[in-house]
Amino acid sequence: MNPAISEPRWLRWTLVGAALAFMALFLFLPLAIVFAEALKKGWEVYVASLLDDDALAALRLTLIAAAVSVPLNLAFGLAAAWALAKFDFKGKSLLLSLIDLPFAVSPVIAGLIFVLIFGLQGWFGAWLQDHDVRIIFALPGIVLATVFVTVPFVARELIPLMQAQGTEQEEAAHVLGASGWQMFRRVTLPNVRWALLYGVILCNARAMGEFGAVSVVSGHVRGETNTLPLHIEVAYNDYQFAAAFAVASLLAGLALVTLALKFLVERRLQNQLRKALQ
Amino acid sequence: MAASVPWTRPFSRLLGRQHSVLPGFDLSLGLALLYLGLLVLLPLSAAFIKTSTLSGSAFLDAVASPRALASYRLSFGMAALAALLNAGAGLLVAWVLVRYRFPLRRLVDAFVDLPFALPTAVAGIALTALYAPNGWVGQWLPFKVAFTPLGVWVALVFIGLPFVVRTLQPVLEELSHEREEAAATLGASRWQTLTRVVLPTLVPALLTGFALAFARGVGEYGSVIFIAGNMPMISEITPLLIITKLEQYDYAGATAIAVVMLVASFALLLSINVLQAWTRRRQGER
């Protein structure tokens, strides 16, 4: 390396060491202690904590919430990206900001607003009670809150890539007589597959891990309206630390899988984006 | 063609989009707007509508009570202090990852995103176990961290780091060596080059990263509540106060405080957009 535009060797290694020490303290240790605490009382307690009826019910609820919110936000992401990336129209930048809005809202508020609409004192509270429909403190509320906090994930990965790719390929397909659906399925979708996958991975991680928003609308009924993160909270507050950390280790494992997938997809996505921008 | 019929394709007509041969504009924009309207904008408007039914004095009582003020001080103050540390630490991490080569660098790079991927409740109990008086880290510290306002700070440092690193990294990667070489040729010491040539170009990105980390920290709930201790007036963050009020069936009070937070978040979002535009302009200049 050119010494005029780099730092001396000792300084480089000091800086690398400082950065790694900071990351070890603030990132690695929290991850490590999850697994250490989970296995502190041995395998049997660990496995029993995961196979506990309430834990399994929480797992089921978490999978349902993700299974609904990911496809919904995937469809939204595709529609929004198509309109925003392939056409020019008034109010485009406003719409772009609106898509990011859920990221700016505290998760607690994301839960609160659904209580204001569907809760007992809310807009539709009396009507829902008369018709014996439960949204708050039940599955629909949990799904709604999860959808809200994960709205931007797919759209914000698709939009920059589709913008960079332009409209030429689709126009060619269109001119050659492809129907709208054929063009979308054979040209657009293959072109954005890595961005789509990337967005879905991030969306899924957040959907399965969401805590604040879901906490407000769930009511914390064990075995009924607890998702995995809420099950962790309930177990932890009951001083069942081994059980709380066992379930936490499951979600930490999910986080590691997410990081690994992200790592694999990111590079392809960046290469594709770079190529499209040239 | 359908376009000649005045009542079809409302968005094409209304928003005067430029002519394009591609189909699906009205359908895709219509679906996207309907979805955002029903699932995001309408629910958010509920908070403002609920608050507008409050009288002015009732609103002030809710949002300016001593307990609420103490919670803002804690949430906004600790978010700012955590974003400040992250601005420094994030600059260091981003610099090292972009400029130097060391073993496992790409793995370390991927690991920066852990706070994005790890559910906040998991982060919360993990940090509490670490910083509790008998924890791996807590036992070596001469002062208490867990169950004090300092615990809030630790949790927000954890949550905020990737925002700064991921905002700085692309800017550092695009930074050409030529300007640094020019400065060195003109007789600048390495320190002068770094502080007078490199750092100024990073300022917009650094501010953006700070603002993103700060905005996230202000609203953060899951990673904080386990470690904070949650004492009213001392270690109670604003999102927790909202939940406490909800649990006491004080919906109006909870919503009034939520509106204060929403307005602050929207202002932050706006300034982040301005900062990001500035960052892009800076990058374009080079």
Coordinates of C-alpha atoms in Angstrom, one line a residue:
Chain A
M1 CA 0.0 0.0 0.0
N2 CA 1.2 3.5 -0.8
P3 CA 2.4 5.0 2.6
A4 CA 1.4 8.5 1.6
I5 CA -2.3 7.5 1.5
S6 CA -2.4 4.9 4.2
E7 CA -1.7 4.6 7.8
P8 CA 1.4 3.0 9.4
R9 CA 1.2 -0.7 10.0
W10 CA 0.9 -0.4 13.8
L11 CA -1.9 2.1 13.5
R12 CA -3.8 -0.1 11.0
W13 CA -3.7 -3.0 13.4
T14 CA -4.6 -0.9 16.4
L15 CA -7.7 0.4 14.6
V16 CA -8.7 -3.1 13.4
G17 CA -8.2 -4.3 17.0
A18 CA -10.3 -1.5 18.4
A19 CA -13.1 -2.1 15.9
L20 CA -13.1 -5.8 16.6
A21 CA -13.1 -5.3 20.3
F22 CA -16.1 -2.9 20.1
M23 CA -18.0 -5.4 18.0
A24 CA -17.1 -8.3 20.3
L25 CA -18.4 -6.4 23.3
F26 CA -21.6 -5.0 21.8
L27 CA -22.5 -7.7 19.2
F28 CA -20.7 -11.0 19.8
L29 CA -21.1 -11.2 23.6
P30 CA -24.9 -10.7 23.5
L31 CA -25.3 -13.4 20.9
A32 CA -23.0 -15.8 22.8
I33 CA -24.7 -15.4 26.1
V34 CA -28.1 -16.4 24.6
F35 CA -26.7 -19.8 23.8
A36 CA -24.7 -20.1 27.1
E37 CA -27.8 -19.2 29.2
A38 CA -30.0 -21.5 27.1
L39 CA -27.8 -24.5 27.8
K40 CA -26.8 -23.6 31.3
K41 CA -29.2 -26.2 32.8
G42 CA -28.3 -28.9 30.3
W43 CA -29.8 -30.4 27.2
E44 CA -32.8 -31.9 28.9
V45 CA -34.1 -28.6 30.2
Y46 CA -33.3 -27.0 26.9
V47 CA -35.2 -29.5 24.8
A48 CA -38.1 -29.5 27.3
S49 CA -38.4 -25.7 27.1
L50 CA -38.7 -25.9 23.4
L51 CA -41.2 -28.7 23.4
D52 CA -43.3 -27.1 26.0
D53 CA -46.9 -26.7 24.8
D54 CA -47.0 -23.0 25.2
A55 CA -43.7 -22.6 23.3
L56 CA -45.1 -24.7 20.5
A57 CA -48.3 -22.7 20.4
A58 CA -46.1 -19.5 20.3
L59 CA -44.1 -21.0 17.4
R60 CA -47.3 -21.8 15.5
L61 CA -48.6 -18.3 16.0
T62 CA -45.2 -16.8 14.9
L63 CA -45.2 -18.9 11.7
I64 CA -48.8 -17.9 10.9
A65 CA -48.0 -14.2 11.4
A66 CA -45.0 -14.5 9.0
A67 CA -46.9 -16.7 6.5
V68 CA -49.5 -14.0 6.1
S69 CA -47.5 -10.8 6.3
V70 CA -44.6 -11.9 4.0
P71 CA -46.7 -12.7 0.9
L72 CA -48.9 -9.6 1.4
N73 CA -45.9 -7.3 1.6
L74 CA -44.3 -9.2 -1.3
A75 CA -47.4 -8.5 -3.5
F76 CA -47.4 -4.8 -2.3
G77 CA -43.7 -4.5 -2.9
L78 CA -44.1 -5.7 -6.5
A79 CA -47.1 -3.4 -7.3
A80 CA -45.5 -0.4 -5.7
A81 CA -42.1 -1.0 -7.4
W82 CA -43.7 -1.5 -10.8
A83 CA -45.6 1.9 -10.5
L84 CA -42.7 3.8 -9.0
A85 CA -39.8 2.4 -11.0
K86 CA -41.2 2.1 -14.5
F87 CA -43.3 5.2 -14.7
D88 CA -43.0 8.9 -14.0
F89 CA -45.8 10.7 -12.3
K90 CA -46.6 13.6 -9.9
G91 CA -46.1 12.8 -6.2
K92 CA -43.6 10.0 -6.8
S93 CA -41.2 11.1 -4.1
L94 CA -44.0 11.6 -1.6
L95 CA -45.1 8.0 -2.3
L96 CA -41.6 6.8 -1.8
S97 CA -41.4 8.5 1.7
L98 CA -44.8 7.1 2.6
I99 CA -43.6 3.5 2.0
D100 CA -40.8 4.1 4.5
L101 CA -43.2 5.5 7.1
P102 CA -43.6 2.3 9.2
F103 CA -39.9 2.3 9.8
A104 CA -40.2 5.8 11.4
V105 CA -43.0 4.8 13.7
S106 CA -42.2 3.3 17.2
P107 CA -43.4 -0.3 17.3
V108 CA -45.5 0.5 20.3
I109 CA -47.4 3.1 18.4
A110 CA -47.8 0.6 15.5
G111 CA -49.7 -1.6 18.0
L112 CA -51.5 1.3 19.6
I113 CA -53.2 2.5 16.4
F114 CA -54.8 -0.8 15.8
V115 CA -56.2 -0.8 19.4
L116 CA -57.7 2.6 18.6
I117 CA -59.5 1.2 15.6
F118 CA -60.4 -2.3 16.7
G119 CA -60.1 -2.2 20.5
L120 CA -63.1 -2.2 22.8
Q121 CA -63.1 1.6 23.1
G122 CA -62.1 2.0 19.4
W123 CA -63.9 3.0 16.2
F124 CA -65.3 -0.5 15.5
G125 CA -65.1 -1.8 19.1
A126 CA -68.8 -1.9 19.8
W127 CA -69.8 -3.3 16.4
L128 CA -67.1 -6.0 16.7
Q129 CA -68.3 -7.0 20.1
D130 CA -71.9 -7.2 19.0
H131 CA -70.9 -9.5 16.2
D132 CA -68.5 -11.5 18.4
V133 CA -65.4 -10.8 16.3
R134 CA -62.1 -10.4 18.1
I135 CA -59.3 -8.6 16.5
I136 CA -57.4 -7.1 19.4
F137 CA -56.0 -9.7 21.8
A138 CA -56.4 -12.2 19.0
L139 CA -54.7 -13.5 15.9
P140 CA -56.0 -10.8 13.4
G141 CA -54.6 -8.0 15.5
I142 CA -51.2 -9.8 15.7
V143 CA -51.2 -10.2 12.0
L144 CA -52.2 -6.6 11.3
A145 CA -49.5 -5.2 13.6
T146 CA -46.9 -7.5 11.9
V147 CA -48.0 -6.5 8.4
F148 CA -47.7 -2.8 9.4
V149 CA -44.1 -3.0 10.7
T150 CA -42.9 -5.0 7.7
V151 CA -44.6 -3.0 4.9
P152 CA -41.4 -1.4 3.5
F153 CA -39.0 -4.4 3.3
V154 CA -39.7 -5.8 -0.1
A155 CA -40.6 -2.6 -1.8
R156 CA -37.4 -0.8 -0.8
E157 CA -35.2 -3.5 -2.2
L158 CA -37.1 -3.7 -5.5
I159 CA -37.4 0.0 -6.3
P160 CA -33.8 1.0 -6.7
L161 CA -33.0 -2.1 -8.8
M162 CA -36.0 -1.8 -11.0
Q163 CA -35.3 1.9 -11.5
A164 CA -31.7 1.1 -12.5
Q165 CA -32.8 -1.6 -14.9
G166 CA -35.0 0.8 -16.8
T167 CA -37.9 -0.2 -19.1
E168 CA -36.2 -1.3 -22.3
Q169 CA -36.5 -5.0 -21.8
E170 CA -40.1 -4.8 -20.9
E171 CA -40.8 -2.5 -23.8
A172 CA -39.2 -4.9 -26.2
A173 CA -41.3 -7.8 -24.8
H174 CA -44.4 -5.6 -25.1
V175 CA -43.6 -4.6 -28.7
L176 CA -43.0 -8.2 -29.6
G177 CA -46.5 -9.0 -28.5
A178 CA -46.1 -10.3 -25.0
S179 CA -49.2 -9.8 -22.8
G180 CA -48.7 -7.8 -19.6
W181 CA -48.7 -10.9 -17.5
Q182 CA -46.2 -12.7 -19.8
M183 CA -43.9 -9.7 -19.8
F184 CA -44.0 -9.5 -16.0
R185 CA -43.5 -13.2 -15.4
R186 CA -40.8 -13.8 -18.1
V187 CA -38.9 -10.5 -18.1
T188 CA -39.4 -8.5 -14.9
L189 CA -39.5 -11.3 -12.3
P190 CA -36.4 -13.1 -13.4
N191 CA -34.6 -9.7 -13.5
V192 CA -35.4 -8.9 -9.9
R193 CA -35.3 -12.3 -8.3
W194 CA -32.3 -11.6 -6.0
A195 CA -33.7 -8.3 -4.8
L196 CA -37.0 -10.1 -4.2
L197 CA -35.4 -12.9 -2.2
Y198 CA -33.4 -10.3 -0.3
G199 CA -36.5 -8.3 0.7
V200 CA -38.3 -11.5 1.6
I201 CA -35.5 -12.7 3.9
L202 CA -35.4 -9.3 5.8
C203 CA -39.2 -9.1 5.9
N204 CA -39.5 -12.6 7.3
A205 CA -36.9 -12.0 10.0
R206 CA -38.7 -8.9 11.2
A207 CA -42.1 -10.6 11.0
M208 CA -41.0 -13.5 13.2
G209 CA -39.1 -11.3 15.6
E210 CA -41.4 -8.3 16.0
F211 CA -42.0 -7.6 19.7
G212 CA -43.3 -4.1 20.6
A213 CA -46.2 -3.8 18.1
V214 CA -47.4 -7.4 18.7
S215 CA -47.0 -6.9 22.5
V216 CA -49.6 -4.1 22.5
V217 CA -52.2 -6.0 20.5
S218 CA -51.7 -9.5 21.9
G219 CA -52.9 -9.5 25.5
H220 CA -50.2 -12.1 26.4
V221 CA -52.5 -15.1 26.9
R222 CA -50.1 -18.1 27.3
G223 CA -50.6 -20.7 24.7
E224 CA -53.1 -18.6 22.8
T225 CA -51.9 -15.1 21.8
N226 CA -48.2 -15.3 22.5
T227 CA -45.8 -15.3 19.6
L228 CA -42.2 -16.5 20.2
P229 CA -40.8 -13.1 21.3
L230 CA -43.8 -12.6 23.7
H231 CA -43.3 -16.1 25.0
I232 CA -39.7 -15.1 25.9
E233 CA -41.0 -12.1 27.7
V234 CA -43.6 -14.0 29.7
A235 CA -41.1 -16.8 30.7
Y236 CA -38.4 -14.2 31.6
N237 CA -40.8 -12.2 33.8
D238 CA -41.7 -15.5 35.5
Y239 CA -38.0 -16.1 36.3
Q240 CA -38.0 -19.1 34.0
F241 CA -34.7 -17.9 32.6
A242 CA -33.6 -21.2 31.0
A243 CA -36.9 -21.5 29.2
A244 CA -36.7 -17.8 28.0
F245 CA -33.2 -18.2 26.7
A246 CA -34.0 -21.6 25.1
V247 CA -36.7 -20.0 23.0
A248 CA -34.4 -16.9 22.5
S249 CA -31.7 -19.3 21.1
L250 CA -34.2 -20.4 18.5
L251 CA -34.8 -16.9 17.3
A252 CA -31.0 -16.1 17.6
G253 CA -30.5 -19.2 15.3
L254 CA -33.1 -17.7 12.9
A255 CA -31.1 -14.4 13.0
L256 CA -27.9 -16.2 12.1
V257 CA -29.6 -18.0 9.2
T258 CA -30.9 -14.6 8.1
L259 CA -27.4 -13.1 8.2
A260 CA -26.0 -16.1 6.2
L261 CA -28.7 -15.9 3.5
K262 CA -28.3 -12.1 3.4
F263 CA -24.5 -12.6 2.9
L264 CA -25.1 -15.1 0.0
V265 CA -27.7 -13.0 -1.8
E266 CA -26.2 -9.5 -1.1
R267 CA -23.2 -10.0 -3.4
R268 CA -25.4 -11.1 -6.4
L269 CA -27.7 -8.3 -5.8
Q270 CA -24.9 -5.7 -5.7
N271 CA -23.4 -7.1 -8.9
Q272 CA -26.7 -6.9 -10.6
L273 CA -27.3 -3.4 -9.5
R274 CA -23.9 -2.3 -10.6
K275 CA -24.4 -3.9 -14.0
A276 CA -27.8 -2.2 -14.4
L277 CA -26.4 1.2 -13.5
Q278 CA -23.6 1.0 -16.1
Chain B
M1 CA -58.3 1.9 -26.8
A2 CA -59.5 2.1 -23.2
A3 CA -57.4 5.3 -22.6
S4 CA -59.9 7.3 -24.7
V5 CA -62.7 6.5 -22.3
P6 CA -62.6 9.3 -19.7
W7 CA -63.5 7.3 -16.6
T8 CA -60.9 4.6 -16.9
R9 CA -57.2 4.9 -15.9
P10 CA -57.8 7.4 -13.2
F11 CA -54.2 7.7 -12.1
S12 CA -52.9 8.1 -15.6
R13 CA -55.1 11.1 -16.1
L14 CA -54.9 12.5 -12.6
L15 CA -51.2 12.4 -12.1
G16 CA -50.3 13.2 -15.7
R17 CA -47.7 10.4 -16.0
Q18 CA -45.4 10.6 -19.0
H19 CA -46.5 8.5 -21.9
S20 CA -45.3 4.9 -21.7
V21 CA -46.2 1.8 -23.7
L22 CA -45.9 -0.4 -20.6
P23 CA -49.2 -1.6 -19.1
G24 CA -50.2 -1.8 -15.5
F25 CA -49.6 1.7 -14.2
D26 CA -53.1 2.3 -13.0
L27 CA -53.5 -1.2 -11.6
S28 CA -50.2 -1.3 -9.7
L29 CA -50.4 2.2 -8.4
G30 CA -54.1 1.7 -7.4
L31 CA -53.2 -1.5 -5.5
A32 CA -50.2 0.1 -3.8
L33 CA -52.2 3.2 -2.7
L34 CA -55.1 1.1 -1.5
Y35 CA -52.8 -1.1 0.6
L36 CA -50.8 1.8 2.1
G37 CA -54.0 3.7 2.7
L38 CA -55.8 0.9 4.5
L39 CA -52.9 -0.6 6.4
V40 CA -50.7 2.4 7.1
L41 CA -52.2 5.8 6.6
L42 CA -55.7 5.1 8.0
P43 CA -54.4 3.4 11.2
L44 CA -51.9 6.3 11.7
S45 CA -54.7 8.8 11.2
A46 CA -56.6 7.2 14.1
A47 CA -54.0 8.5 16.5
F48 CA -54.4 12.0 15.3
I49 CA -58.2 11.8 15.2
K50 CA -58.4 10.4 18.7
T51 CA -56.1 13.2 20.0
S52 CA -58.1 15.9 18.2
T53 CA -61.1 15.0 20.5
L54 CA -59.1 16.0 23.5
S55 CA -59.4 19.6 24.8
G56 CA -56.2 21.7 24.7
S57 CA -55.7 21.5 28.5
A58 CA -56.3 17.8 28.7
F59 CA -53.8 17.3 25.9
L60 CA -51.2 19.4 27.7
D61 CA -51.9 17.5 30.9
A62 CA -51.1 14.3 29.2
V63 CA -48.1 15.2 27.1
A64 CA -46.4 17.6 29.6
S65 CA -46.9 15.8 32.9
P66 CA -43.7 15.5 34.9
R67 CA -43.6 11.8 34.2
A68 CA -44.0 12.2 30.4
L69 CA -41.3 14.9 30.4
A70 CA -39.0 12.7 32.3
S71 CA -39.6 9.9 29.7
Y72 CA -38.9 12.2 26.8
R73 CA -35.6 13.3 28.4
L74 CA -34.6 9.7 28.8
S75 CA -35.7 8.4 25.4
F76 CA -34.4 11.4 23.4
G77 CA -31.4 11.9 25.5
M78 CA -30.2 8.3 25.6
A79 CA -31.0 7.9 21.9
A80 CA -28.8 11.0 21.2
L81 CA -25.9 9.7 23.4
A82 CA -26.1 6.2 21.9
A83 CA -26.1 7.6 18.4
L84 CA -23.1 9.8 19.3
L85 CA -21.1 6.8 20.4
N86 CA -22.3 4.9 17.3
A87 CA -21.2 7.8 15.1
G88 CA -17.6 7.3 16.4
A89 CA -17.6 3.5 16.6
G90 CA -19.5 3.2 13.3
L91 CA -17.0 5.4 11.6
L92 CA -14.2 3.2 13.0
V93 CA -15.8 0.0 12.0
A94 CA -16.8 1.2 8.5
W95 CA -13.3 2.6 7.9
V96 CA -11.6 -0.6 9.0
L97 CA -13.9 -2.8 6.9
V98 CA -13.5 -0.7 3.7
R99 CA -9.8 0.3 3.9
Y100 CA -7.9 -2.5 5.6
R101 CA -7.6 -6.2 4.8
F102 CA -7.6 -8.6 7.8
P103 CA -8.6 -12.3 8.4
L104 CA -12.4 -13.0 8.4
R105 CA -13.1 -9.4 7.2
R106 CA -16.2 -10.4 5.1
L107 CA -17.6 -12.5 8.0
V108 CA -17.1 -9.5 10.4
D109 CA -18.8 -7.3 7.8
A110 CA -21.8 -9.6 7.6
F111 CA -22.0 -9.7 11.4
V112 CA -22.5 -5.9 11.6
D113 CA -26.2 -6.5 10.6
L114 CA -26.8 -8.7 13.7
P115 CA -28.9 -6.0 15.4
F116 CA -31.2 -5.8 12.3
A117 CA -31.6 -9.6 12.3
L118 CA -31.8 -10.4 16.0
P119 CA -35.3 -9.9 17.5
T120 CA -35.3 -7.1 20.0
A121 CA -36.7 -9.2 22.8
V122 CA -33.7 -11.6 22.4
A123 CA -31.3 -8.6 22.4
G124 CA -33.0 -7.3 25.5
I125 CA -32.7 -10.3 27.7
A126 CA -29.2 -11.0 26.4
L127 CA -27.9 -7.5 27.2
T128 CA -29.6 -7.7 30.6
A129 CA -27.8 -11.0 31.4
L130 CA -24.5 -9.5 30.3
Y131 CA -24.7 -6.3 32.3
A132 CA -26.5 -7.5 35.4
P133 CA -24.4 -7.1 38.5
N134 CA -23.3 -10.7 38.3
G135 CA -23.2 -10.9 34.5
W136 CA -20.2 -11.5 32.2
V137 CA -19.6 -7.8 31.8
G138 CA -21.5 -6.3 34.7
Q139 CA -19.3 -8.0 37.3
W140 CA -16.2 -6.2 36.1
L141 CA -17.8 -2.7 36.2
P142 CA -17.5 -0.5 39.3
F143 CA -21.0 0.9 38.7
K144 CA -24.5 -0.5 37.9
V145 CA -25.6 -0.6 34.3
A146 CA -28.6 -2.9 34.1
F147 CA -31.7 -1.5 35.7
T148 CA -30.4 2.1 35.4
P149 CA -30.7 4.7 32.7
L150 CA -27.2 3.6 31.6
G151 CA -28.8 0.3 30.6
V152 CA -31.1 2.1 28.1
W153 CA -27.9 3.6 26.6
V154 CA -26.3 0.2 26.2
A155 CA -29.4 -1.3 24.5
L156 CA -29.6 1.7 22.1
V157 CA -25.9 1.4 21.2
F158 CA -26.5 -2.2 20.3
I159 CA -29.5 -1.3 18.1
G160 CA -28.0 1.7 16.4
L161 CA -24.6 0.5 15.2
P162 CA -25.5 -0.9 11.8
F163 CA -27.3 2.3 10.8
V164 CA -24.0 4.3 10.9
V165 CA -21.8 1.6 9.4
R166 CA -24.2 0.8 6.5
T167 CA -24.6 4.5 5.7
L168 CA -20.9 5.2 5.7
Q169 CA -19.6 2.1 3.9
P170 CA -20.8 2.9 0.4
V171 CA -19.5 6.5 0.7
L172 CA -16.1 5.3 1.8
E173 CA -16.0 2.7 -1.0
E174 CA -16.7 5.4 -3.6
L175 CA -14.1 7.7 -2.1
S176 CA -11.3 7.9 -4.7
H177 CA -7.7 7.7 -3.6
E178 CA -6.8 10.5 -6.0
R179 CA -7.8 13.4 -3.7
E180 CA -5.8 11.8 -0.8
E181 CA -2.8 11.4 -3.1
A182 CA -3.1 15.0 -4.3
A183 CA -3.2 16.2 -0.7
A184 CA -0.1 14.1 0.2
T185 CA 1.7 15.3 -2.9
L186 CA 1.0 18.9 -1.9
G187 CA 2.8 18.2 1.4
A188 CA -0.2 17.4 3.8
S189 CA 0.6 15.0 6.6
R190 CA -1.6 11.9 6.7
W191 CA -3.4 13.3 9.7
Q192 CA -4.1 16.6 7.8
T193 CA -5.3 14.6 4.8
L194 CA -7.7 12.6 6.9
T195 CA -9.2 15.5 8.9
R196 CA -9.3 18.1 6.1
V197 CA -9.9 16.0 3.0
V198 CA -11.5 12.7 3.9
L199 CA -13.6 13.6 7.0
P200 CA -15.4 16.6 5.4
T201 CA -16.7 14.4 2.5
L202 CA -18.0 11.9 5.1
V203 CA -20.0 14.5 7.1
P204 CA -23.3 14.2 5.3
A205 CA -23.3 10.4 5.6
L206 CA -22.1 10.6 9.2
L207 CA -25.0 12.9 10.0
T208 CA -27.5 10.6 8.1
G209 CA -26.3 7.6 10.0
F210 CA -26.5 9.5 13.3
A211 CA -30.1 10.6 12.5
L212 CA -31.1 7.1 11.5
A213 CA -29.7 5.6 14.7
F214 CA -31.2 8.4 16.8
A215 CA -34.7 7.9 15.2
R216 CA -34.6 4.2 15.8
G217 CA -33.4 4.7 19.4
V218 CA -36.2 7.1 20.2
G219 CA -38.9 4.6 19.4
E220 CA -37.1 1.4 20.5
Y221 CA -38.9 -0.8 23.0
G222 CA -38.0 -4.5 23.0
S223 CA -34.3 -4.3 23.6
V224 CA -34.7 -1.6 26.3
I225 CA -37.4 -2.7 28.6
F226 CA -35.6 -5.7 30.1
I227 CA -32.5 -3.8 30.9
A228 CA -33.9 -0.4 31.9
G229 CA -35.5 -1.2 35.3
N230 CA -38.5 0.9 34.2
M231 CA -38.7 3.2 37.2
P232 CA -41.2 6.1 36.6
M233 CA -39.3 9.4 36.4
I234 CA -35.9 7.7 36.3
S235 CA -35.6 4.8 33.8
E236 CA -39.0 4.7 32.0
I237 CA -38.8 5.3 28.3
T238 CA -41.6 7.0 26.4
P239 CA -42.9 3.9 24.5
L240 CA -43.2 2.1 27.9
L241 CA -45.2 5.0 29.3
I242 CA -47.6 4.7 26.4
I243 CA -48.1 1.0 27.2
T244 CA -48.5 1.7 30.9
K245 CA -51.2 4.2 30.1
L246 CA -52.9 1.7 27.8
E247 CA -52.9 -0.9 30.5
Q248 CA -54.6 1.7 32.8
Y249 CA -57.3 2.2 30.0
D250 CA -56.1 5.8 29.6
Y251 CA -56.4 5.6 25.8
A252 CA -56.5 9.3 25.3
G253 CA -53.4 9.9 27.4
A254 CA -51.5 7.1 25.7
T255 CA -52.5 8.4 22.2
A256 CA -51.6 12.1 23.1
I257 CA -48.1 11.0 24.0
A258 CA -47.9 8.8 20.9
V259 CA -48.8 11.8 18.7
V260 CA -45.9 13.8 20.2
M261 CA -43.6 10.9 19.3
L262 CA -45.1 10.6 15.8
V263 CA -44.6 14.2 15.1
A264 CA -41.0 14.0 16.3
S265 CA -40.5 10.9 14.1
F266 CA -42.0 12.5 11.0
A267 CA -39.7 15.5 11.6
L268 CA -36.7 13.2 11.9
L269 CA -37.8 11.3 8.7
L270 CA -38.0 14.6 6.8
S271 CA -34.5 15.7 8.0
I272 CA -33.1 12.2 7.1
N273 CA -34.5 12.6 3.6
V274 CA -32.8 16.0 3.3
L275 CA -29.6 14.6 4.6
Q276 CA -29.7 11.6 2.2
A277 CA -30.2 14.0 -0.7
W278 CA -27.2 15.9 0.5
T279 CA -25.1 12.7 0.8
R280 CA -26.0 11.8 -2.8
R281 CA -25.1 15.3 -4.1
R282 CA -21.8 15.1 -2.3
Q283 CA -21.1 11.7 -4.0
G284 CA -22.2 13.1 -7.3
E285 CA -19.7 16.0 -7.0
R286 CA -16.7 13.7 -6.9

